[in-house]
């Protein structure tokens, strides 16, 4: 198990760093502070007079604050990079496998730690959950 944990981590570390960075950039865009919206921006997001949302649909106009965000045009790009969509089907497969790798690394890491703890306990070395 330890060997698989080591070898797979080399590849998936790169992908997970990519996913983490693009996810952070996505939230930087979403949470970027904006000033007060102008009257034109408020009018631009308001539905036209007489508009009625079709039955069974959920119609949401973007908030004026969102239209005032200078980074907002990059939101879709960061989302596609984060999801692997820009890499086609192979990019999406790699990102999906990275998600599965997180589960594998969590379980295998706990298993490796348990084995090391059990071996230290059997040899009578320093007790406790954490050691140096």
Coordinates of N, CA and C in Angstrom, one line a residue:
X1 N 0.8 -1.2 0.0 CA 0.0 0.0 0.0 C 0.9 1.3 0.0
X2 N 2.0 1.2 0.7 CA 2.8 2.4 0.8 C 3.4 2.7 -0.5
X3 N 3.8 1.7 -1.3 CA 4.4 1.9 -2.6 C 3.4 2.6 -3.5
X4 N 2.1 2.2 -3.5 CA 1.1 2.8 -4.4 C 0.8 4.2 -3.9
X5 N 0.8 4.4 -2.6 CA 0.6 5.8 -2.1 C 1.7 6.7 -2.6
X6 N 2.9 6.3 -2.6 CA 4.0 7.1 -3.0 C 4.0 7.4 -4.5
X7 N 3.8 6.4 -5.4 CA 3.9 6.5 -6.8 C 2.7 7.3 -7.4
X8 N 1.5 7.0 -6.9 CA 0.4 7.8 -7.4 C 0.4 9.2 -6.9
X9 N 1.0 9.5 -5.8 CA 1.0 10.9 -5.3 C 1.8 11.8 -6.2
X10 N 2.8 11.2 -6.8 CA 3.7 12.1 -7.7 C 2.8 12.7 -8.8
X11 N 2.0 11.8 -9.5 CA 1.2 12.3 -10.6 C 0.0 13.2 -10.1
X12 N -0.7 12.7 -9.1 CA -1.9 13.4 -8.7 C -1.6 14.6 -7.9
X13 N -0.4 14.8 -7.4 CA -0.1 16.0 -6.7 C -0.1 17.2 -7.7
X14 N 0.4 17.0 -8.9 CA 0.4 18.0 -9.9 C -1.0 18.4 -10.3
X15 N -1.9 17.4 -10.5 CA -3.3 17.7 -10.9 C -4.0 18.4 -9.7
X16 N -3.8 17.9 -8.5 CA -4.5 18.5 -7.4 C -4.1 19.9 -7.1
X17 N -2.8 20.2 -7.3 CA -2.4 21.6 -7.2 C -3.1 22.5 -8.2
X18 N -3.2 22.0 -9.5 CA -3.9 22.7 -10.5 C -5.4 22.9 -10.1
X19 N -6.0 21.9 -9.6 CA -7.4 22.0 -9.2 C -7.6 23.0 -8.0
X20 N -6.6 23.0 -7.1 CA -6.7 23.9 -6.0 C -6.5 25.3 -6.4
X21 N -5.5 25.6 -7.3 CA -5.3 27.0 -7.7 C -6.4 27.5 -8.5
X22 N -7.0 26.7 -9.5 CA -8.1 27.2 -10.3 C -9.4 27.4 -9.4
X23 N -9.5 26.5 -8.4 CA -10.6 26.7 -7.5 C -10.5 28.0 -6.7
X24 N -9.3 28.3 -6.2 CA -9.1 29.5 -5.5 C -9.3 30.7 -6.4
X25 N -8.8 30.7 -7.6 CA -9.1 31.8 -8.5 C -10.5 32.0 -8.8
X26 N -11.3 30.9 -8.9 CA -12.7 31.0 -9.1 C -13.4 31.8 -7.9
X27 N -13.0 31.5 -6.7 CA -13.6 32.2 -5.6 C -13.0 33.6 -5.4
X28 N -11.8 33.9 -5.9 CA -11.3 35.2 -5.9 C -12.2 36.1 -6.8
X29 N -12.6 35.6 -7.9 CA -13.5 36.3 -8.8 C -14.8 36.5 -8.2
X30 N -15.4 35.5 -7.6 CA -16.7 35.6 -7.0 C -16.7 36.5 -5.8
X31 N -15.7 36.5 -5.0 CA -15.7 37.3 -3.8 C -15.0 38.7 -3.9
X32 N -14.6 39.0 -5.1 CA -13.9 40.2 -5.4 C -14.7 41.4 -4.9
X33 N -14.2 42.3 -4.1 CA -15.0 43.5 -3.7 C -15.4 44.4 -4.8
X34 N -16.6 44.8 -4.8 CA -17.1 45.7 -5.9 C -17.6 47.0 -5.2
X35 N -17.6 48.0 -6.0 CA -18.2 49.3 -5.5 C -19.7 49.3 -5.7
X36 N -20.3 50.4 -5.4 CA -21.8 50.5 -5.6 C -22.1 50.5 -7.1
X37 N -23.2 49.7 -7.4 CA -23.5 49.7 -8.8 C -24.1 51.0 -9.3
X38 N -23.9 51.3 -10.6 CA -24.4 52.5 -11.1 C -25.9 52.3 -11.6
X39 N -26.6 53.3 -11.9 CA -28.0 53.2 -12.3 C -28.1 52.4 -13.6
X40 N -27.1 52.6 -14.5 CA -27.1 51.9 -15.8 C -27.0 50.3 -15.5
X41 N -26.1 50.0 -14.6 CA -25.9 48.6 -14.3 C -27.2 48.0 -13.6
X42 N -27.8 48.7 -12.8 CA -29.1 48.2 -12.2 C -30.1 48.0 -13.3
X43 N -30.2 49.0 -14.2 CA -31.2 48.9 -15.3 C -30.9 47.7 -16.2
X44 N -29.6 47.4 -16.4 CA -29.1 46.4 -17.3 C -29.5 45.0 -16.8
X45 N -29.6 44.8 -15.5 CA -29.9 43.5 -15.0 C -31.4 43.3 -14.6
X46 N -32.2 44.4 -14.7 CA -33.6 44.3 -14.4 C -34.3 43.6 -15.6
X47 N -35.3 42.7 -15.3 CA -36.0 42.1 -16.4 C -36.8 43.2 -17.1
X48 N -37.1 42.9 -18.4 CA -37.9 43.9 -19.2 C -39.3 44.0 -18.6
X49 N -39.9 45.1 -18.8 CA -41.3 45.2 -18.3 C -42.2 44.2 -18.9
X50 N -43.1 43.6 -18.1 CA -44.0 42.6 -18.6 C -43.4 41.2 -18.6
X51 N -42.1 41.0 -18.3 CA -41.5 39.7 -18.3 C -42.1 38.8 -17.2
X52 N -42.4 37.6 -17.6 CA -42.9 36.6 -16.6 C -42.1 35.3 -16.8
X53 N -41.6 34.8 -15.7 CA -40.8 33.6 -15.8 C -41.7 32.4 -16.2
X54 N -41.3 31.6 -17.2 CA -42.1 30.5 -17.6 C -42.4 29.5 -16.5
X55 N -43.5 28.9 -16.5 CA -43.8 27.9 -15.4 C -42.8 26.8 -15.4
X56 N -42.4 26.4 -14.2 CA -41.4 25.3 -14.1 C -39.9 25.8 -14.2
X57 N -39.7 27.1 -14.6 CA -38.4 27.6 -14.7 C -38.1 28.5 -13.5
X58 N -36.8 28.6 -13.2 CA -36.3 29.5 -12.1 C -35.5 30.6 -12.8
X59 N -36.0 31.8 -12.9 CA -35.4 32.9 -13.5 C -34.7 33.7 -12.5
X60 N -33.4 33.9 -12.7 CA -32.6 34.8 -11.8 C -31.8 35.7 -12.6
X61 N -32.0 37.0 -12.3 CA -31.2 38.0 -12.9 C -29.9 38.2 -12.2
X62 N -28.8 38.4 -12.8 CA -27.5 38.7 -12.1 C -27.7 39.9 -11.2
X63 N -27.0 39.9 -10.1 CA -27.1 41.0 -9.2 C -26.3 42.2 -9.8
X64 N -26.7 43.4 -9.5 CA -25.9 44.6 -9.9 C -24.4 44.5 -9.4
X65 N -24.2 44.0 -8.3 CA -22.9 43.9 -7.7 C -22.0 43.0 -8.6
X66 N -22.6 41.9 -9.1 CA -21.8 41.0 -10.0 C -21.4 41.7 -11.3
X67 N -22.3 42.5 -11.8 CA -22.0 43.2 -13.1 C -20.9 44.3 -12.9
X68 N -20.7 44.7 -11.6 CA -19.7 45.7 -11.3 C -18.3 45.1 -11.1
X69 N -18.2 43.8 -11.1 CA -16.9 43.1 -10.8 C -16.1 43.1 -12.1
X70 N -14.9 43.7 -12.1 CA -14.1 43.7 -13.3 C -13.5 42.3 -13.6
X71 N -13.5 41.4 -12.7 CA -12.9 40.0 -13.0 C -14.0 39.1 -13.4
X72 N -15.3 39.5 -13.3 CA -16.4 38.6 -13.6 C -16.3 37.9 -15.0
X73 N -15.8 38.5 -16.0 CA -15.7 37.8 -17.3 C -14.8 36.5 -17.2
X74 N -13.9 36.4 -16.3 CA -13.0 35.3 -16.2 C -13.6 34.1 -15.3
X75 N -14.8 34.3 -14.8 CA -15.4 33.3 -13.9 C -15.6 32.0 -14.7
X76 N -16.2 32.1 -15.9 CA -16.4 30.9 -16.7 C -15.1 30.1 -17.0
X77 N -14.1 30.9 -17.4 CA -12.8 30.3 -17.7 C -12.2 29.5 -16.6
X78 N -12.2 30.1 -15.4 CA -11.7 29.5 -14.2 C -12.5 28.2 -13.8
X79 N -13.8 28.3 -14.0 CA -14.7 27.1 -13.8 C -14.3 26.0 -14.7
X80 N -14.2 26.3 -16.0 CA -13.8 25.3 -17.0 C -12.5 24.7 -16.7
X81 N -11.5 25.5 -16.4 CA -10.2 25.0 -16.0 C -10.2 24.1 -14.8
X82 N -11.0 24.5 -13.8 CA -11.1 23.8 -12.5 C -11.8 22.4 -12.8
X83 N -12.8 22.4 -13.6 CA -13.5 21.1 -13.9 C -12.8 20.3 -14.9
X84 N -11.8 20.8 -15.6 CA -11.1 20.0 -16.6 C -11.7 20.0 -18.0
X85 N -12.8 20.8 -18.1 CA -13.5 20.9 -19.4 C -12.6 21.4 -20.6
X86 N -11.7 22.2 -20.3 CA -10.8 22.8 -21.3 C -9.9 21.7 -21.9
X87 N -9.7 20.6 -21.2 CA -8.9 19.5 -21.7 C -9.7 18.4 -22.4
X88 N -11.0 18.7 -22.7 CA -11.9 17.7 -23.4 C -12.2 16.6 -22.4
X89 N -12.6 15.5 -23.0 CA -13.0 14.3 -22.2 C -11.8 13.8 -21.3
X90 N -10.6 13.9 -21.8 CA -9.4 13.4 -21.1 C -9.2 14.3 -19.9
X91 N -9.4 15.6 -20.0 CA -9.2 16.5 -18.9 C -10.2 16.3 -17.8
X92 N -11.5 16.0 -18.2 CA -12.5 15.7 -17.2 C -12.3 14.3 -16.5
X93 N -11.7 13.4 -17.3 CA -11.4 12.1 -16.7 C -10.3 12.2 -15.7
X94 N -9.3 13.0 -16.0 CA -8.1 13.2 -15.1 C -8.6 13.9 -13.8
X95 N -9.5 14.9 -13.9 CA -10.0 15.6 -12.8 C -10.9 14.7 -11.9
X96 N -11.7 13.8 -12.6 CA -12.5 12.9 -11.9 C -11.6 11.9 -11.1
X97 N -10.6 11.4 -11.8 CA -9.6 10.4 -11.1 C -8.9 11.1 -10.0
X98 N -8.7 12.4 -10.1 CA -8.0 13.1 -9.0 C -8.9 13.2 -7.8
X99 N -10.2 13.3 -8.0 CA -11.2 13.3 -6.9 C -11.2 11.9 -6.2
X100 N -11.1 10.9 -7.0 CA -11.0 9.5 -6.5 C -9.7 9.3 -5.8
X101 N -8.6 9.9 -6.3 CA -7.3 9.8 -5.7 C -7.3 10.4 -4.3
X102 N -8.1 11.5 -4.1 CA -8.2 12.1 -2.8 C -8.7 11.1 -1.7
X103 N -9.7 10.3 -2.2 CA -10.3 9.3 -1.3 C -9.2 8.2 -1.0
X104 N -8.5 7.8 -2.1 CA -7.5 6.8 -2.0 C -6.4 7.2 -1.0
X105 N -5.9 8.5 -1.2 CA -4.8 9.0 -0.4 C -5.2 9.1 1.1
X106 N -6.5 9.5 1.3 CA -6.9 9.6 2.7 C -6.9 8.2 3.4
X107 N -7.5 7.2 2.7 CA -7.6 5.9 3.3 C -6.2 5.3 3.4
X108 N -5.4 5.3 2.3 CA -4.1 4.7 2.4 C -3.2 5.4 3.4
X109 N -3.3 6.7 3.5 CA -2.5 7.5 4.4 C -2.8 7.1 5.8
X110 N -4.1 6.9 6.1 CA -4.5 6.5 7.5 C -4.0 5.1 7.7
X111 N -4.0 4.2 6.7 CA -3.6 2.8 6.8 C -2.1 2.8 7.1
X112 N -1.3 3.5 6.3 CA 0.1 3.6 6.5 C 0.5 4.1 7.9
X113 N -0.2 5.1 8.4 CA 0.0 5.7 9.7 C -0.3 4.6 10.8
X114 N -1.4 3.9 10.6 CA -1.8 2.9 11.6 C -0.8 1.8 11.6
X115 N -0.2 1.4 10.5 CA 0.8 0.4 10.5 C 2.1 0.8 11.2
X116 N 2.5 2.1 11.0 CA 3.6 2.6 11.6 C 3.4 2.7 13.1
X117 N 2.2 3.2 13.6 CA 1.9 3.3 15.0 C 1.9 1.9 15.6
X118 N 1.3 0.9 14.9 CA 1.3 -0.5 15.5 C 2.7 -1.0 15.6
X119 N 3.5 -0.8 14.6 CA 4.9 -1.3 14.7 C 5.7 -0.6 15.8
X120 N 5.5 0.7 16.0 CA 6.2 1.4 17.1 C 5.7 0.9 18.5
X121 N 4.4 0.6 18.6 CA 3.8 0.1 19.8 C 4.4 -1.3 20.1
X122 N 4.5 -2.1 19.1 CA 5.0 -3.5 19.3 C 6.4 -3.5 19.7
X123 N 7.2 -2.5 19.2 CA 8.6 -2.5 19.6 C 8.9 -1.7 20.9
X124 N 7.8 -1.2 21.5 CA 7.9 -0.5 22.8 C 8.5 0.9 22.7
X125 N 8.5 1.5 21.5 CA 9.0 2.8 21.3 C 8.1 3.8 21.9
X126 N 8.4 5.1 21.7 CA 7.6 6.2 22.2 C 6.1 6.0 22.0
X127 N 5.3 6.1 23.1 CA 3.9 5.9 23.0 C 3.2 7.2 22.6
X128 N 2.0 7.1 22.2 CA 1.2 8.3 21.8 C 0.8 8.2 20.3
X129 N 0.0 9.1 19.9 CA -0.5 9.2 18.5 C 0.5 9.8 17.6
X130 N 1.3 10.8 18.2 CA 2.3 11.5 17.4 C 3.7 11.4 18.0
X131 N 4.7 11.2 17.2 CA 6.0 11.1 17.6 C 7.0 11.8 16.7
X132 N 8.2 12.0 17.1 CA 9.2 12.7 16.3 C 10.2 11.7 15.8

